[in-house]
Amino acid sequence: LMDEPLSNLDAKLRVQMRAEIAKIQTDLGVTTIYVTHDQVEAMTMGDRVAVMRKGELQQVAPPQELYDRPVNLFVGGFIGSPAMNMVEATLESSNGSLAAVIGSQRVELGEEALAEHPALRNYAGKLVIVGIRPEDLEDAELEAGAPPGRRLRGDVVLREALGAEVMVHFTMEARPALTEDARELAQDVGGELEEGGTTTIVGRFGPRTGVKVGEPAEVVVDTQALHFFDPDTGAGIYNGT
């Protein structure tokens, strides 16, 4: 049993020790329970990860499954850095297909999204919470072939160049998810949810992006990777079970 063994180390040493502990565990072949608040440690070292909230088990799964299929809004928002963007949307049905209406903008949901989330058809005409990971957003200038139904527009308020990628913060007309889970996640990082009709979205863009602070930006959304949650229960919307 290891209870936050790396919490007092500096960042560089933590990376080195993560690899050392993982190697020792593999060599010994002994079952190890590792307790941490650092999701990077959990995701990189765990064969299975258990996410706890207020003493209650939320989900137990391999790291990639937690990332791809979070069982509820809390797990979806907790796993991933930067955190998942969460906004309210209304699902509209037209000619057998669905679109998520976010503010005054529409995102067409392709067959891939509906195959992954078949229960979405039960929410046609209803409100849902849409989760968009920053890595599933890209500057439209770098994805010229993306159809209009997969694009969102906003105004850039912050640009963080990190070399291999650029974190772009932009505001758009959308209502943020104001559930108890979303508020708790915001408090965990020392922030508060924005009230009103605008939301700040974070995108992880390629290093060649030319977006500038104070200017409008058009963003391509990977609709196949979107997440959907019930606004009343916070449960992930997948196959209806």
Short mmCIF file of C-alpha atoms in Angstrom, two decimals:
data_model
loop_
_atom_site.label_atom_id
_atom_site.label_comp_id
_atom_site.label_asym_id
_atom_site.label_seq_id
_atom_site.Cartn_x
_atom_site.Cartn_y
_atom_site.Cartn_z
CA LEU A 1 0.00 0.00 0.00
CA MET A 2 1.44 3.35 -1.08
CA ASP A 3 -0.23 6.50 0.21
CA GLU A 4 0.92 9.50 -1.88
CA PRO A 5 4.63 8.56 -1.74
CA LEU A 6 5.70 11.25 -4.21
CA SER A 7 3.77 14.23 -2.83
CA ASN A 8 6.83 16.00 -1.39
CA LEU A 9 9.07 15.65 -4.44
CA ASP A 10 9.63 18.33 -7.05
CA ALA A 11 8.08 17.87 -10.50
CA LYS A 12 11.14 16.51 -12.29
CA LEU A 13 11.92 13.97 -9.60
CA ARG A 14 8.29 12.84 -9.49
CA VAL A 15 8.47 11.84 -13.16
CA GLN A 16 11.64 9.84 -12.52
CA MET A 17 10.24 8.14 -9.43
CA ARG A 18 6.98 7.21 -11.20
CA ALA A 19 9.02 5.18 -13.66
CA GLU A 20 11.13 3.64 -10.87
CA ILE A 21 8.11 2.53 -8.84
CA ALA A 22 6.37 1.13 -11.91
CA LYS A 23 9.48 -0.87 -12.82
CA ILE A 24 9.83 -2.26 -9.28
CA GLN A 25 6.16 -3.25 -9.20
CA THR A 26 6.50 -5.03 -12.55
CA ASP A 27 9.67 -6.85 -11.48
CA LEU A 28 8.17 -8.00 -8.18
CA GLY A 29 4.78 -8.87 -9.63
CA VAL A 30 3.06 -7.91 -6.39
CA THR A 31 -0.39 -6.34 -6.19
CA THR A 32 -0.02 -2.69 -5.20
CA ILE A 33 -2.65 -0.16 -4.15
CA TYR A 34 -1.48 3.38 -4.86
CA VAL A 35 -3.38 6.31 -3.38
CA THR A 36 -2.97 9.71 -5.05
CA HIS A 37 -4.73 12.97 -5.84
CA ASP A 38 -2.54 13.36 -8.94
CA GLN A 39 -4.45 12.02 -11.94
CA VAL A 40 -1.26 11.81 -14.02
CA GLU A 41 0.20 9.36 -11.50
CA ALA A 42 -3.03 7.37 -11.51
CA MET A 43 -3.28 7.22 -15.29
CA THR A 44 0.37 6.41 -15.98
CA MET A 45 0.93 3.88 -13.18
CA GLY A 46 -2.41 2.15 -12.71
CA ASP A 47 -3.62 -1.03 -14.42
CA ARG A 48 -7.02 -0.18 -12.99
CA VAL A 49 -8.00 3.16 -11.49
CA ALA A 50 -10.70 3.73 -8.87
CA VAL A 51 -12.11 7.27 -8.76
CA MET A 52 -13.48 8.26 -5.34
CA ARG A 53 -15.71 11.19 -4.45
CA LYS A 54 -16.69 12.02 -0.87
CA GLY A 55 -15.95 8.45 0.17
CA GLU A 56 -18.05 6.91 -2.61
CA LEU A 57 -16.64 4.83 -5.44
CA GLN A 58 -17.56 6.43 -8.78
CA GLN A 59 -15.91 4.16 -11.34
CA VAL A 60 -13.27 1.43 -11.56
CA ALA A 61 -11.72 0.86 -14.98
CA PRO A 62 -8.46 0.81 -16.93
CA PRO A 63 -7.09 4.35 -17.44
CA GLN A 64 -8.07 4.61 -21.10
CA GLU A 65 -11.64 3.53 -20.37
CA LEU A 66 -11.95 6.22 -17.70
CA TYR A 67 -10.85 8.75 -20.29
CA ASP A 68 -13.00 7.45 -23.17
CA ARG A 69 -16.17 6.36 -21.33
CA PRO A 70 -16.55 8.19 -18.00
CA VAL A 71 -19.56 6.84 -16.14
CA ASN A 72 -20.68 10.29 -15.01
CA LEU A 73 -19.97 13.99 -15.27
CA PHE A 74 -17.69 14.01 -12.22
CA VAL A 75 -15.35 11.35 -13.61
CA GLY A 76 -15.37 13.01 -17.04
CA GLY A 77 -14.40 16.36 -15.58
CA PHE A 78 -11.84 14.93 -13.15
CA ILE A 79 -9.90 12.85 -15.67
CA GLY A 80 -7.97 14.88 -18.23
CA SER A 81 -5.78 17.98 -18.13
CA PRO A 82 -6.76 20.63 -19.06
CA ALA A 83 -10.19 19.63 -17.84
CA MET A 84 -13.09 18.76 -20.11
CA ASN A 85 -15.16 21.74 -21.29
CA MET A 86 -18.81 21.33 -20.28
CA VAL A 87 -21.70 23.29 -21.76
CA GLU A 88 -25.46 22.95 -21.96
CA ALA A 89 -26.97 22.04 -25.32
CA THR A 90 -30.34 21.10 -26.75
CA LEU A 91 -30.52 18.09 -29.05
CA GLU A 92 -32.50 18.63 -32.23
CA SER A 93 -33.60 15.85 -34.57
CA SER A 94 -33.81 16.37 -38.33
CA ASN A 95 -34.14 13.72 -41.07
CA GLY A 96 -32.99 10.97 -38.73
CA SER A 97 -29.85 12.78 -37.57
CA LEU A 98 -29.14 14.77 -34.42
CA ALA A 99 -27.52 18.14 -33.83
CA ALA A 100 -26.40 19.74 -30.58
CA VAL A 101 -27.53 23.36 -30.39
CA ILE A 102 -25.00 25.25 -28.25
CA GLY A 103 -26.13 28.83 -27.79
CA SER A 104 -26.84 30.09 -31.30
CA GLN A 105 -24.55 27.52 -32.96
CA ARG A 106 -25.21 23.98 -34.17
CA VAL A 107 -22.88 21.00 -34.14
CA GLU A 108 -24.02 18.12 -36.34
CA LEU A 109 -23.58 14.73 -34.70
CA GLY A 110 -22.41 12.16 -37.21
CA GLU A 111 -23.23 8.47 -37.36
CA GLU A 112 -20.08 7.66 -35.39
CA ALA A 113 -21.28 9.73 -32.42
CA LEU A 114 -24.74 8.14 -32.52
CA ALA A 115 -23.24 4.64 -32.75
CA GLU A 116 -21.20 5.36 -29.62
CA HIS A 117 -24.15 6.99 -27.83
CA PRO A 118 -27.34 5.34 -29.18
CA ALA A 119 -29.38 6.50 -26.16
CA LEU A 120 -28.97 10.10 -27.39
CA ARG A 121 -32.00 9.60 -29.61
CA ASN A 122 -34.13 9.47 -26.45
CA TYR A 123 -32.99 13.02 -25.64
CA ALA A 124 -34.18 14.62 -28.89
CA GLY A 125 -35.72 17.99 -28.00
CA LYS A 126 -34.23 17.86 -24.50
CA LEU A 127 -31.36 19.51 -22.67
CA VAL A 128 -28.08 17.64 -22.22
CA ILE A 129 -24.59 18.51 -21.04
CA VAL A 130 -21.96 18.22 -23.75
CA GLY A 131 -18.37 17.48 -22.72
CA ILE A 132 -15.61 18.56 -25.13
CA ARG A 133 -12.02 17.71 -24.30
CA PRO A 134 -9.48 20.41 -25.27
CA GLU A 135 -7.58 17.91 -27.43
CA ASP A 136 -10.72 17.34 -29.52
CA LEU A 137 -10.71 20.97 -30.68
CA GLU A 138 -8.48 22.30 -33.46
CA ASP A 139 -7.97 25.58 -35.28
CA ALA A 140 -10.14 25.47 -38.42
CA GLU A 141 -7.24 26.96 -40.40
CA LEU A 142 -5.31 23.75 -39.74
CA GLU A 143 -8.25 21.51 -40.73
CA ALA A 144 -9.46 23.14 -43.90
CA GLY A 145 -11.54 20.16 -45.03
CA ALA A 146 -13.82 20.01 -41.98
CA PRO A 147 -17.53 20.48 -42.81
CA PRO A 148 -19.40 23.58 -41.53
CA GLY A 149 -21.54 21.44 -39.20
CA ARG A 150 -18.49 20.55 -37.11
CA ARG A 151 -17.35 24.12 -36.38
CA LEU A 152 -17.76 26.53 -33.50
CA ARG A 153 -16.88 30.22 -33.36
CA GLY A 154 -15.64 32.33 -30.47
CA ASP A 155 -13.36 35.17 -29.41
CA VAL A 156 -9.82 34.41 -28.24
CA VAL A 157 -9.03 35.76 -24.76
CA LEU A 158 -5.80 33.90 -23.95
CA ARG A 159 -3.11 32.06 -25.86
CA GLU A 160 -0.52 29.84 -24.12
CA ALA A 161 2.27 28.65 -26.41
CA LEU A 162 3.84 25.46 -25.05
CA GLY A 163 6.07 24.59 -27.99
CA ALA A 164 4.53 21.34 -29.21
CA GLU A 165 1.01 22.72 -28.72
CA VAL A 166 -0.89 25.92 -28.02
CA MET A 167 -3.59 26.22 -25.36
CA VAL A 168 -6.21 28.65 -26.63
CA HIS A 169 -8.95 30.04 -24.37
CA PHE A 170 -11.91 31.52 -26.22
CA THR A 171 -15.34 32.72 -25.17
CA MET A 172 -18.50 31.71 -26.96
CA GLU A 173 -22.22 32.07 -26.51
CA ALA A 174 -23.17 29.02 -24.44
CA ARG A 175 -24.52 28.25 -21.01
CA PRO A 176 -22.01 26.46 -18.76
CA ALA A 177 -23.01 23.26 -16.99
CA LEU A 178 -24.17 24.47 -13.57
CA THR A 179 -24.67 21.11 -11.85
CA GLU A 180 -23.40 20.20 -8.39
CA ASP A 181 -20.71 17.99 -9.96
CA ALA A 182 -19.49 20.79 -12.20
CA ARG A 183 -19.35 23.25 -9.31
CA GLU A 184 -17.34 20.81 -7.19
CA LEU A 185 -14.87 20.22 -10.02
CA ALA A 186 -14.41 23.98 -10.43
CA GLN A 187 -13.79 24.41 -6.70
CA ASP A 188 -11.16 21.65 -6.75
CA VAL A 189 -8.98 23.80 -9.00
CA GLY A 190 -9.67 27.00 -7.09
CA GLY A 191 -12.15 28.46 -9.56
CA GLU A 192 -15.82 29.17 -9.93
CA LEU A 193 -18.24 28.54 -12.75
CA GLU A 194 -19.16 31.49 -14.92
CA GLU A 195 -22.77 32.58 -14.70
CA GLY A 196 -24.69 33.88 -17.69
CA GLY A 197 -24.82 33.10 -21.35
CA THR A 198 -21.11 32.95 -22.21
CA THR A 199 -18.55 30.25 -21.47
CA THR A 200 -14.77 30.12 -21.76
CA ILE A 201 -13.66 27.07 -23.75
CA VAL A 202 -10.11 25.71 -23.81
CA GLY A 203 -8.70 24.13 -26.96
CA ARG A 204 -5.42 22.29 -27.49
CA PHE A 205 -4.31 23.53 -30.91
CA GLY A 206 -1.39 22.56 -33.11
CA PRO A 207 1.78 24.67 -32.86
CA ARG A 208 1.20 26.23 -36.30
CA THR A 209 -2.04 27.92 -35.28
CA GLY A 210 -2.22 31.61 -36.10
CA VAL A 211 -5.01 32.64 -33.71
CA LYS A 212 -4.43 35.87 -31.80
CA VAL A 213 -5.82 37.30 -28.59
CA GLY A 214 -8.69 39.69 -29.18
CA GLU A 215 -9.61 38.21 -32.55
CA PRO A 216 -12.39 35.78 -33.52
CA ALA A 217 -11.51 32.13 -34.08
CA GLU A 218 -13.21 29.23 -35.82
CA VAL A 219 -12.72 25.84 -34.22
CA VAL A 220 -13.26 22.33 -35.58
CA VAL A 221 -14.88 19.82 -33.19
CA ASP A 222 -14.15 16.09 -33.30
CA THR A 223 -17.78 15.04 -32.90
CA GLN A 224 -16.89 11.36 -32.59
CA ALA A 225 -15.06 12.13 -29.33
CA LEU A 226 -17.82 14.22 -27.70
CA HIS A 227 -19.25 13.20 -24.33
CA PHE A 228 -22.87 13.56 -23.24
CA PHE A 229 -24.34 13.63 -19.73
CA ASP A 230 -27.84 13.75 -18.28
CA PRO A 231 -28.27 17.20 -16.63
CA ASP A 232 -30.43 15.80 -13.81
CA THR A 233 -28.41 12.73 -12.77
CA GLY A 234 -24.98 13.55 -14.21
CA ALA A 235 -24.84 10.04 -15.70
CA GLY A 236 -23.06 9.48 -18.99
CA ILE A 237 -25.39 8.88 -21.95
CA TYR A 238 -24.32 5.75 -23.81
CA ASN A 239 -26.59 2.79 -24.60
CA GLY A 240 -29.47 3.51 -22.22
CA THR A 241 -28.38 1.20 -19.41
#
